[in-house]
mmCIF file of C-alpha atoms in Angstrom:
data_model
loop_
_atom_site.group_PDB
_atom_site.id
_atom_site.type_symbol
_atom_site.label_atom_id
_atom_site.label_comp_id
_atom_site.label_asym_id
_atom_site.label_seq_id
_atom_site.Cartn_x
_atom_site.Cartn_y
_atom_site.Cartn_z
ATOM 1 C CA UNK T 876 180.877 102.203 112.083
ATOM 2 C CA UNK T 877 179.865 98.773 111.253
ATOM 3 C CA UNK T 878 182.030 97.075 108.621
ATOM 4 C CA UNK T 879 179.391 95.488 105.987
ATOM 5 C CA UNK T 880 182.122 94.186 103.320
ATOM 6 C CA UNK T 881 185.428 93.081 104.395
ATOM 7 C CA UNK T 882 187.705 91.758 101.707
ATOM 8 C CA UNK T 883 191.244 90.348 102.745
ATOM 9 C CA UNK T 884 194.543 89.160 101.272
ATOM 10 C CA UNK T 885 192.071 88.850 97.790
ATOM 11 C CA UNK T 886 194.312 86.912 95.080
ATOM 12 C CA UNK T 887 192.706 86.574 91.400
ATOM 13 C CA UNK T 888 194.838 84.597 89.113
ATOM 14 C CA UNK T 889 193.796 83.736 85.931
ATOM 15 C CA UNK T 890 195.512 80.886 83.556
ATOM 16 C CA UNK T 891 196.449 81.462 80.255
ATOM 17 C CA UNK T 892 198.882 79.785 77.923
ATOM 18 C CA UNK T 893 202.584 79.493 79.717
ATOM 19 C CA UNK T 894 200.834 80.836 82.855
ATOM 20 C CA UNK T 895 198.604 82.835 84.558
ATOM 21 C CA UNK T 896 197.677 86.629 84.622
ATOM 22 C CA UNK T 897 198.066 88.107 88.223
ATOM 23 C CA UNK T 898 195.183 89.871 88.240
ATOM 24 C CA UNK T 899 194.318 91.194 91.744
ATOM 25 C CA UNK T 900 197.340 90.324 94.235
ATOM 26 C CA UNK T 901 196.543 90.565 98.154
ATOM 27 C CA UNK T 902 193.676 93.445 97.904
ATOM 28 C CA UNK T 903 192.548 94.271 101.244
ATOM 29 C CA UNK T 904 189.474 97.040 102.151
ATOM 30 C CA UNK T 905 186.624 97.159 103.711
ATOM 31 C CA UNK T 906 183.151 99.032 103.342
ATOM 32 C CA UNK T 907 181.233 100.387 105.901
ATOM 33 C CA UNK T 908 177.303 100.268 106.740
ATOM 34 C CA UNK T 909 176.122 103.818 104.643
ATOM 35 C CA UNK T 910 179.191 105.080 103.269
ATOM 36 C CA UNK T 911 181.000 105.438 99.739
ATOM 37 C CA UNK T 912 183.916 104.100 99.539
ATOM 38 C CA UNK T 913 185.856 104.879 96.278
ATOM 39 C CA UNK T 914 188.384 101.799 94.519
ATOM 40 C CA UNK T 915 190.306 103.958 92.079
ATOM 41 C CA UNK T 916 193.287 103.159 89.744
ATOM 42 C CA UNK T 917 193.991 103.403 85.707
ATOM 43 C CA UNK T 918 192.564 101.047 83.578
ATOM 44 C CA UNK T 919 193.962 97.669 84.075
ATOM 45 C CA UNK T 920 194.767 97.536 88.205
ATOM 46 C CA UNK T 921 192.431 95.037 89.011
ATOM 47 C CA UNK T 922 188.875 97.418 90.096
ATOM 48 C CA UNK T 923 186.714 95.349 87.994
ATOM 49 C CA UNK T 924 187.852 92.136 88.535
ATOM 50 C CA UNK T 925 187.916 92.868 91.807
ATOM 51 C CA UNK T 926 184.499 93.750 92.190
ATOM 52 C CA UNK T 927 183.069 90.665 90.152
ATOM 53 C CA UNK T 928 185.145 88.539 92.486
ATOM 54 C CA UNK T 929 182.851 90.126 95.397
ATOM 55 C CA UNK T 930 179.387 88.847 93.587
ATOM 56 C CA UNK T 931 180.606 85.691 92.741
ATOM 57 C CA UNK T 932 181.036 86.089 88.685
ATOM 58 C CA UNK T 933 184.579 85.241 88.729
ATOM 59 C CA UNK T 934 184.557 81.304 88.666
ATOM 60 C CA UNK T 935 186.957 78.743 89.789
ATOM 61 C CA UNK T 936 185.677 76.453 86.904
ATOM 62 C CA UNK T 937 187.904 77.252 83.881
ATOM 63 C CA UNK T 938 190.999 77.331 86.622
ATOM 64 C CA UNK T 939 190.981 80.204 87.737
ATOM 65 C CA UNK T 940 192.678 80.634 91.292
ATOM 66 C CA UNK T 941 190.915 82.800 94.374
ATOM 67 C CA UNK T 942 192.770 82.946 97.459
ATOM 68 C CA UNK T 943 191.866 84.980 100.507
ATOM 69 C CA UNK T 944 188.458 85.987 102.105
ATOM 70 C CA UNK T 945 185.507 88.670 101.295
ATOM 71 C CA UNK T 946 182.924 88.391 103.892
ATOM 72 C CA UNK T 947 179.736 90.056 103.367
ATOM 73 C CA UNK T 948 177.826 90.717 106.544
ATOM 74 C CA UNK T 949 180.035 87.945 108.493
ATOM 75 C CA UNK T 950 179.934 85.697 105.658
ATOM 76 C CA UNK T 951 182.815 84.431 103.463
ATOM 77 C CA UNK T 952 181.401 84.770 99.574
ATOM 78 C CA UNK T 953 184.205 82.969 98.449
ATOM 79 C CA UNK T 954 182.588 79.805 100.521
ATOM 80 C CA UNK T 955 179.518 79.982 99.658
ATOM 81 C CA UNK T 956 177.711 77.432 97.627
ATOM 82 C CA UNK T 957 175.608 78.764 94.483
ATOM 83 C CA UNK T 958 172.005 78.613 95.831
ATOM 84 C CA UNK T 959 173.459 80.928 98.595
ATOM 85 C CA UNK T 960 175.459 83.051 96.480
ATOM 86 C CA UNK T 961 172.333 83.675 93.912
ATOM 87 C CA UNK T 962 170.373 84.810 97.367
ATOM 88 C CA UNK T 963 172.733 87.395 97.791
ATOM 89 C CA UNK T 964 173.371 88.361 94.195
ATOM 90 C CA UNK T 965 170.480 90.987 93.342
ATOM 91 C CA UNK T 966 168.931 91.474 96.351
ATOM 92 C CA UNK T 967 171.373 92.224 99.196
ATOM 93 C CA UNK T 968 174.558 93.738 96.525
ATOM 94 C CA UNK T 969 173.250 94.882 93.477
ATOM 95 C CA UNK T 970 175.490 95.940 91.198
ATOM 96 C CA UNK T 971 175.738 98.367 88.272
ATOM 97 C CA UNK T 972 177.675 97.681 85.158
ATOM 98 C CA UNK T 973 180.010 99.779 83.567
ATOM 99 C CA UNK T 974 178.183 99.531 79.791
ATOM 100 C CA UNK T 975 174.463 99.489 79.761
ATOM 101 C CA UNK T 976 174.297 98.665 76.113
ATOM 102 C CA UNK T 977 175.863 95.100 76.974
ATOM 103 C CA UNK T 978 174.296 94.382 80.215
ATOM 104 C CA UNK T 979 170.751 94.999 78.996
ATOM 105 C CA UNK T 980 168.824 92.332 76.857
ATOM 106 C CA UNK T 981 167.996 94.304 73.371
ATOM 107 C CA UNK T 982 164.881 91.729 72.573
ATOM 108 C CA UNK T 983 163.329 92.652 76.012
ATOM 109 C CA UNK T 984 161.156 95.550 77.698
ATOM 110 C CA UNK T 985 162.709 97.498 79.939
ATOM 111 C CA UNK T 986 160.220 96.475 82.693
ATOM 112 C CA UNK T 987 160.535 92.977 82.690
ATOM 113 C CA UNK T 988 164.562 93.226 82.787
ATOM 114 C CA UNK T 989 163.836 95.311 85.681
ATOM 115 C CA UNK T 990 160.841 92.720 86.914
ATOM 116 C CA UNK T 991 163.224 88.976 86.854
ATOM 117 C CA UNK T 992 165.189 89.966 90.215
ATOM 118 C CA UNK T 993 162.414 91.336 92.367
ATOM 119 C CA UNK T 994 160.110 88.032 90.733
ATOM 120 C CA UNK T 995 163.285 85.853 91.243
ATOM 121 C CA UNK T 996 163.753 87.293 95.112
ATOM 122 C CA UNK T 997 160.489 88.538 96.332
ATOM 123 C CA UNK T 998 157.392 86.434 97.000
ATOM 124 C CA UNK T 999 155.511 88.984 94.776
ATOM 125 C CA UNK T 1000 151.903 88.115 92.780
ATOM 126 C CA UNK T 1001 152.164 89.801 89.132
ATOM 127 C CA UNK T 1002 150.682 92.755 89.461
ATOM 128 C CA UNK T 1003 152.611 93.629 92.654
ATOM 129 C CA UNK T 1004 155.758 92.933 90.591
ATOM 130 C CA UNK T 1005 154.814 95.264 87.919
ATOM 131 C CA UNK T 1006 154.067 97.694 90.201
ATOM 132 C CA UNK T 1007 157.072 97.336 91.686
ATOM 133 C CA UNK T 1008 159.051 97.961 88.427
ATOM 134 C CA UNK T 1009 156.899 101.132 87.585
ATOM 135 C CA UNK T 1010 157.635 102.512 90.808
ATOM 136 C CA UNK T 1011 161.511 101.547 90.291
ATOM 137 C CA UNK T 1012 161.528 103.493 86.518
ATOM 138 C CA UNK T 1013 159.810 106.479 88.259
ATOM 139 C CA UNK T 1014 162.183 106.190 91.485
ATOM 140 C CA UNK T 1015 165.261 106.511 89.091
ATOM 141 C CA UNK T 1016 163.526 109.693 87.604
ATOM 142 C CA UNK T 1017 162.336 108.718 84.155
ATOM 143 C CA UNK T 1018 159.529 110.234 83.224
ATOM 144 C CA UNK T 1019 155.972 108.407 81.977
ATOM 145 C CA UNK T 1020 157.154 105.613 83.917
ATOM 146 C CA UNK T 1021 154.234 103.282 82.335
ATOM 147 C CA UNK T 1022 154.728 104.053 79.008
ATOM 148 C CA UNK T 1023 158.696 103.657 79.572
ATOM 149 C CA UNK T 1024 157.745 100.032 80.876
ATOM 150 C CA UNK T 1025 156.917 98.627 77.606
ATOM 151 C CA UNK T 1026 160.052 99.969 75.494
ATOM 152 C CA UNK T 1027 163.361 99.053 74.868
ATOM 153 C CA UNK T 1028 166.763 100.075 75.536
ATOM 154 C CA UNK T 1029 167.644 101.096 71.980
ATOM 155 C CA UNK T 1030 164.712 104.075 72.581
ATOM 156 C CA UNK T 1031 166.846 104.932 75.509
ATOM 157 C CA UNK T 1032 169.470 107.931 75.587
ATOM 158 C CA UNK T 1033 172.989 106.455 77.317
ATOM 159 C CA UNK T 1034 172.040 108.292 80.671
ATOM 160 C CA UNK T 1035 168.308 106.732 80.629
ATOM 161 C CA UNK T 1036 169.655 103.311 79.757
ATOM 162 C CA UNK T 1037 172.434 103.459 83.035
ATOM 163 C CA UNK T 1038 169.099 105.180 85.307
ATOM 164 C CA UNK T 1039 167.675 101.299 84.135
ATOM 165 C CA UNK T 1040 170.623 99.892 85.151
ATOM 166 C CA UNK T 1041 170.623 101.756 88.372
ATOM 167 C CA UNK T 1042 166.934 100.398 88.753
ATOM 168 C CA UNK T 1043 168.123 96.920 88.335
ATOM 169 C CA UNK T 1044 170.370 96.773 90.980
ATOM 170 C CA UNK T 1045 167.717 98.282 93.316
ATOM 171 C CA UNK T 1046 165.166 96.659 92.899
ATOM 172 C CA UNK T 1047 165.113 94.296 96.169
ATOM 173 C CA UNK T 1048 166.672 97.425 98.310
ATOM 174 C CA UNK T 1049 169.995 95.915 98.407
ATOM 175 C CA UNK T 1050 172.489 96.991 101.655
ATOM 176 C CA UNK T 1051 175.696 97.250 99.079
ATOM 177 C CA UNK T 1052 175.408 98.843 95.981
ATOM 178 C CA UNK T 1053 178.591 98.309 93.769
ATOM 179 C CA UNK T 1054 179.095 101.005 90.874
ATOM 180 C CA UNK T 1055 181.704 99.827 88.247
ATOM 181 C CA UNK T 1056 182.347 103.313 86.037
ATOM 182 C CA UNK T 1057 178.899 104.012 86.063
ATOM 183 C CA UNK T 1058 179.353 107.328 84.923
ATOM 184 C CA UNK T 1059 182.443 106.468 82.323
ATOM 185 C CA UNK T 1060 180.300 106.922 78.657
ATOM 186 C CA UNK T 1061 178.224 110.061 79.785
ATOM 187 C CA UNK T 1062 178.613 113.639 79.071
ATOM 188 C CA UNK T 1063 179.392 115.683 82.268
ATOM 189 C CA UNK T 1064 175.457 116.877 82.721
ATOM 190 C CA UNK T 1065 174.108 113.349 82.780
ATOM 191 C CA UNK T 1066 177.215 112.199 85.078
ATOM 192 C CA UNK T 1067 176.427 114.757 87.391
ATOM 193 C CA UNK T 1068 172.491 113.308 87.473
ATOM 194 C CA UNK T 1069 173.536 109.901 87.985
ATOM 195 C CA UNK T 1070 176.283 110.894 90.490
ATOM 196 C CA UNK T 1071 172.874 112.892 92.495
ATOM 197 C CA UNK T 1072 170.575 109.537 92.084
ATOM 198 C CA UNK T 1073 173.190 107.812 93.496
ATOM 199 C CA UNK T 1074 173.615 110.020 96.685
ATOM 200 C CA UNK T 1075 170.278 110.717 96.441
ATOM 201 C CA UNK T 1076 169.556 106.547 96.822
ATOM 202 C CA UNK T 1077 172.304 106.155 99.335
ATOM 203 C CA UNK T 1078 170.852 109.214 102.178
ATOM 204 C CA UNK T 1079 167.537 107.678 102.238
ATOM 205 C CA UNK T 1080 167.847 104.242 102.133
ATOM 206 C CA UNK T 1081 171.478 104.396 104.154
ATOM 207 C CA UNK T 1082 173.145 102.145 100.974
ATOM 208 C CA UNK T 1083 176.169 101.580 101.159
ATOM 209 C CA UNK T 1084 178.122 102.394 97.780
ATOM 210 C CA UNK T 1085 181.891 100.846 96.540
ATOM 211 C CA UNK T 1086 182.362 102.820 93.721
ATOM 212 C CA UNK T 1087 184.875 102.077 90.915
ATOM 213 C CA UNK T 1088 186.347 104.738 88.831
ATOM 214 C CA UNK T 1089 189.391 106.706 87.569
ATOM 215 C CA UNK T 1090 187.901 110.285 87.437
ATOM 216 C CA UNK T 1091 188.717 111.609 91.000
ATOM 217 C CA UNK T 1092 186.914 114.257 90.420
ATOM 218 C CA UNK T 1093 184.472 112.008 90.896
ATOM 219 C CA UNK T 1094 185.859 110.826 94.460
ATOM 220 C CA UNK T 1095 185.913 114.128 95.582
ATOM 221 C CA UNK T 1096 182.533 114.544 94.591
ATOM 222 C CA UNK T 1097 180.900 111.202 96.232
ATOM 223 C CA UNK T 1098 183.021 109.299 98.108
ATOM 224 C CA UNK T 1099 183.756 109.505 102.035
ATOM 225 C CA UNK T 1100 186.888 106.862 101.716
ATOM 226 C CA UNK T 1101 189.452 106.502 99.146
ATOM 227 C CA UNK T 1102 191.194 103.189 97.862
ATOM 228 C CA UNK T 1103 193.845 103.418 95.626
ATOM 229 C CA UNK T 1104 194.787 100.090 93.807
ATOM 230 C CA UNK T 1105 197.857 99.648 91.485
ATOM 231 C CA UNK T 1106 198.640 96.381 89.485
ATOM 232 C CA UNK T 1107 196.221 94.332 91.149
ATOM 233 C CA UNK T 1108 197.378 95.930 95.040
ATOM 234 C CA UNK T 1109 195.769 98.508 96.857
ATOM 235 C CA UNK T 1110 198.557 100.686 97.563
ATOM 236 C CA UNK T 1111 196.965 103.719 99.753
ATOM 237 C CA UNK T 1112 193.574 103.944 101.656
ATOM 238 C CA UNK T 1113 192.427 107.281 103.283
ATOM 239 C CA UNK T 1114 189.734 109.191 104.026
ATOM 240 C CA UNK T 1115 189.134 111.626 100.845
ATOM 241 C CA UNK T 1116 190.652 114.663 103.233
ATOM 242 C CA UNK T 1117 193.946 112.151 103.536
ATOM 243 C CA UNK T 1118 194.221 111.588 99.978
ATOM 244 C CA UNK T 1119 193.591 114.543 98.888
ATOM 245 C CA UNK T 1120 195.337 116.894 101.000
ATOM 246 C CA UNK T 1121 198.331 114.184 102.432
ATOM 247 C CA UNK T 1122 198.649 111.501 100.217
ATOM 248 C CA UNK T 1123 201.604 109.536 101.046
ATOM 249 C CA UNK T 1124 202.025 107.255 97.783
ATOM 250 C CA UNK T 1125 203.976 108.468 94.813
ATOM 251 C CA UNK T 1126 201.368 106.737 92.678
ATOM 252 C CA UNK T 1127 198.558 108.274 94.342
ATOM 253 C CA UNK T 1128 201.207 111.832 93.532
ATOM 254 C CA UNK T 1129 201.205 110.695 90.165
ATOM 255 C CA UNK T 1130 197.338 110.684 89.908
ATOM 256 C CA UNK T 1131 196.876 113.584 91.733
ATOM 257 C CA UNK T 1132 199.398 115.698 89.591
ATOM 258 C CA UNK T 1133 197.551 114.807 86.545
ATOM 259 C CA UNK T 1134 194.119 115.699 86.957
ATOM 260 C CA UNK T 1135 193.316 119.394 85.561
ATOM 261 C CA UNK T 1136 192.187 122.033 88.431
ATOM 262 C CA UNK T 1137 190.768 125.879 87.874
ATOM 263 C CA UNK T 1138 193.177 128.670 88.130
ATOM 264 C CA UNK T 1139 196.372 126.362 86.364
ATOM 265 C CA UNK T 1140 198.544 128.499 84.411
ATOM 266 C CA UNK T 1141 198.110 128.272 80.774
ATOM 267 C CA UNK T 1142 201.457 128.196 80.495
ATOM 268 C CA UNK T 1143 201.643 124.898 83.509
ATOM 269 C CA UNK T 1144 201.541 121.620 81.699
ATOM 270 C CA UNK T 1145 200.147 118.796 83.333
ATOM 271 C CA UNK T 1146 202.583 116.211 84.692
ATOM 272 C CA UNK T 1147 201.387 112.564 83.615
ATOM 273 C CA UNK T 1148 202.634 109.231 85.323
ATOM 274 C CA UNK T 1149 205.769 108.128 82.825
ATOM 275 C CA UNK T 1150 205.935 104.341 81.716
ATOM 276 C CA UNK T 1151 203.647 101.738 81.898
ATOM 277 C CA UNK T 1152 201.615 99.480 84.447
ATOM 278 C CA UNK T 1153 203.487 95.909 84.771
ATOM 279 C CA UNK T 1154 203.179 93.137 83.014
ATOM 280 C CA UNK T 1155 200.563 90.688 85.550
ATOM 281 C CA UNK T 1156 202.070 87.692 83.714
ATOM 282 C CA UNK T 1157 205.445 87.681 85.401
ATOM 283 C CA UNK T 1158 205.711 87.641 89.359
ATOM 284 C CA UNK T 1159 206.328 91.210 91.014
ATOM 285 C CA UNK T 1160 208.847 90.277 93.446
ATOM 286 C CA UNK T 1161 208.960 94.352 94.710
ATOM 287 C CA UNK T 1162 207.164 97.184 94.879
ATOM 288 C CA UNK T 1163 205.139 97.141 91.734
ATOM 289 C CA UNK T 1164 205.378 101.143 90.855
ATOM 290 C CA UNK T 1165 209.314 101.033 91.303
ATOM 291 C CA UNK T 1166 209.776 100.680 87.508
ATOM 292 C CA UNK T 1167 207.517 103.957 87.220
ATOM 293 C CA UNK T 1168 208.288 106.022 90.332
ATOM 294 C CA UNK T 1169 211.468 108.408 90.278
ATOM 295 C CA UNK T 1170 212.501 108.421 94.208
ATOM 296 C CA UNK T 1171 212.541 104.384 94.472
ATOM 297 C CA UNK T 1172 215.357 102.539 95.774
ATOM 298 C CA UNK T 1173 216.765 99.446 95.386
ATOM 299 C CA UNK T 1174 215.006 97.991 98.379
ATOM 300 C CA UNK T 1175 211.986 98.993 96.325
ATOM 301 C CA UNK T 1176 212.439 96.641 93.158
ATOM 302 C CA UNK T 1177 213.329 93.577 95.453
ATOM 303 C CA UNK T 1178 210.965 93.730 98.424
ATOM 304 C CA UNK T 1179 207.238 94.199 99.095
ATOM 305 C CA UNK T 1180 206.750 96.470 101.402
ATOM 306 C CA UNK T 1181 204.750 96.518 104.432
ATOM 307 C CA UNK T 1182 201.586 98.393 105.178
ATOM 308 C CA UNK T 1183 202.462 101.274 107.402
ATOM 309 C CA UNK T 1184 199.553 102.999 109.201
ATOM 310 C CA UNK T 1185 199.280 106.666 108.933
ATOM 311 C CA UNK T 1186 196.559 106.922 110.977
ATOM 312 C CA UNK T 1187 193.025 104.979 111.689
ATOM 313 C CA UNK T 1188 192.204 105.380 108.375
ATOM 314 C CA UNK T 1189 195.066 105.975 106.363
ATOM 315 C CA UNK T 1190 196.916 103.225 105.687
ATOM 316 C CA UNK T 1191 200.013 102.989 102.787
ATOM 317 C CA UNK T 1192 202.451 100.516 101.098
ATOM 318 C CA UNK T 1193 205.613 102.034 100.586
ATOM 319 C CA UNK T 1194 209.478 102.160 101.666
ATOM 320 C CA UNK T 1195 208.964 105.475 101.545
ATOM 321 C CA UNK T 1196 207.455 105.564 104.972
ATOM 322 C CA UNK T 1197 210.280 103.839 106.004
ATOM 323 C CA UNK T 1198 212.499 105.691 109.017
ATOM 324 C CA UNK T 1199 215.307 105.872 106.781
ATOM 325 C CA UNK T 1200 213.896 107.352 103.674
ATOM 326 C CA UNK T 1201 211.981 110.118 105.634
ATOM 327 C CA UNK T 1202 213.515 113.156 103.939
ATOM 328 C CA UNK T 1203 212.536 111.651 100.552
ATOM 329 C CA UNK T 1204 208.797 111.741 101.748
ATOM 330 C CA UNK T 1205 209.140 115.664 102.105
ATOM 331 C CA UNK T 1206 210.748 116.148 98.547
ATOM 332 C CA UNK T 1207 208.178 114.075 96.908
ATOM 333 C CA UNK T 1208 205.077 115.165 98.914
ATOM 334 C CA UNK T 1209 206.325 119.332 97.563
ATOM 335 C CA UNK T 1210 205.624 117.455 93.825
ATOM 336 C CA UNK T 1211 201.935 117.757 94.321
ATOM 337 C CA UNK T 1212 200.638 121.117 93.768
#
């Protein structure tokens, strides 16, 4: 497949008084032409940031340090100057915020929040603009689609106002559509209708789709690849049949283990992930689960360790994988039921 997203060695540090936050530390993924590919973690590994960093929205201004590459369609974003970046911005990635509430503009129509990026992008008259929006509000399945045009978001339910944002980040037919938690503040029905635009979106216009989240239930739902990112690292990557049915991470265990499934015992518990995340202020010399994961060594705490390849598309950082800590791999891998 043709790789349209390729982000490498990605390093996001932001200051801060005494120092700076480590926020995303040597990310590396890519994103094929069509697919889904899935960046999951808890809250606070680095998705989000990681994700703005790809549109440009996390500035080197105020000091912030950005080391590595993401090339979009052969192109390094990190290099590009602003009139290029706002080319790309809207109309080849959209992108579809986690909150509607604070990404639309409560003082304006609906339309015309919808109309400023195909106006801004598209040598468009008007009318053909308004059109344009109208068929966007219809295309997203809300109904009365001109009457719709002239309201605003507060007459919106949540799952109407993130269809507008789902408009918004269509509206020039962009080739990458990024999804941060787009489904997050809805109730299950309304995820599940978004979750169907979305594929729905993606068959006919062959979209591609990196979608951020923590519900894998969600992955499993959507997604045709699987990257799992921990402390600001992405620690596994796998088709959804790898990490699903042979992870090899004890974080991606941990995650795993503590999603509910049909047919668990009453009497089962599920097992959550003990401790917490690390604090991104102080270097990680090591692995940065050790602290969190019961079968790491002592090699673990002191040394990164390398990405071993599983196969073509599974790829993992852990000693684990290492030749000499093989039978540990079997005991933990029985842990996931």
């Amino acid at each position: 497949m043709e790789t349209l997203l390729e982000v490498k060695e990605l390093e996001v540090n932001f200051p801060v008084y005494g120092g700076s936050v480590q926020a995303v530390r040597g990310a590396t993924f890519h994103v094929n032409k069509g697919e889904t590919l899935a960046l999951v973690g808890e809250s606070g590994s680095g998705k989000s940031v990681t994700a703005q960093s790809i549109i440009g929205m996390v500035s080197r201004k105020d000091g912030t340090k950005l080391n590595g590459a993401i090339h979009f369609k052969g192109k390094n974003v990190l290099e590009m100057e602003k009139r290029e970046l706002y080319k790309i911005r809207g109309s080849e990635i959209g992108f579809v915020f986690q909150d509607p509430m604070t990404s639309l503009n409560p003082t304006m129509v609906i339309g015309k929040q919808i109309e400023e990026g195909i106006a801004f992008h598209q040598n468009l008259s008007k009318k053909e603009v308004k059109e344009r929006a109208i068929e966007l509000i219809r295309l997203v399945g809300i109904p009365d689609a001109e009457q719709r045009y002239n309201q605003y978001p507060h007459e919106f339910s949540g799952g109407m106002r993130q269809r507008v944002i789902i408009a918004i980040a269509l509206a020039c037919r962009p080739e990458l559509i990024i999804a941060d938690e787009p489904t997050t503040a809805l109730d299950v029905t309304i995820q599940a209708q978004i979750l169907d635009l979305l594929r729905e979106i993606q068959t006919e216009r062959n979209t591609a789709i990196l979608l951020i989240t923590h519900d894998l239930g969600v992955v499993a739902e959507t997604a045709q690849r699987v990257a799992v990112m921990y402390a600001g690292m992405i620690v596994e990557t796998g088709t959804v049949d790898e990490i699903f049915d042979n992870p090899k991470h004890p974080y991606t265990w941990g995650l795993l283990n503590s999603v509910p499934r049909l047919g668990l015992n009453r009497q089962e518990r599920l097992t959550p992930i003990e401790g917490s995340p690390p604090d991104l202020f102080n270097p990680i010399s090591g692995c940065p689960f050790a602290e969190r994961c019961k079968y790491a060594m002592e090699v673990c705490a002191q040394h990164l360790p390398a990405r071993t390849e599983i196969s073509e598309n599974h790829q993992v950082s852990c000693w684990l994988l290492d030749e000499r800590a093989k039978a540990m791999i079997g005991e933990g891998r029985e842990q996931v039921v």
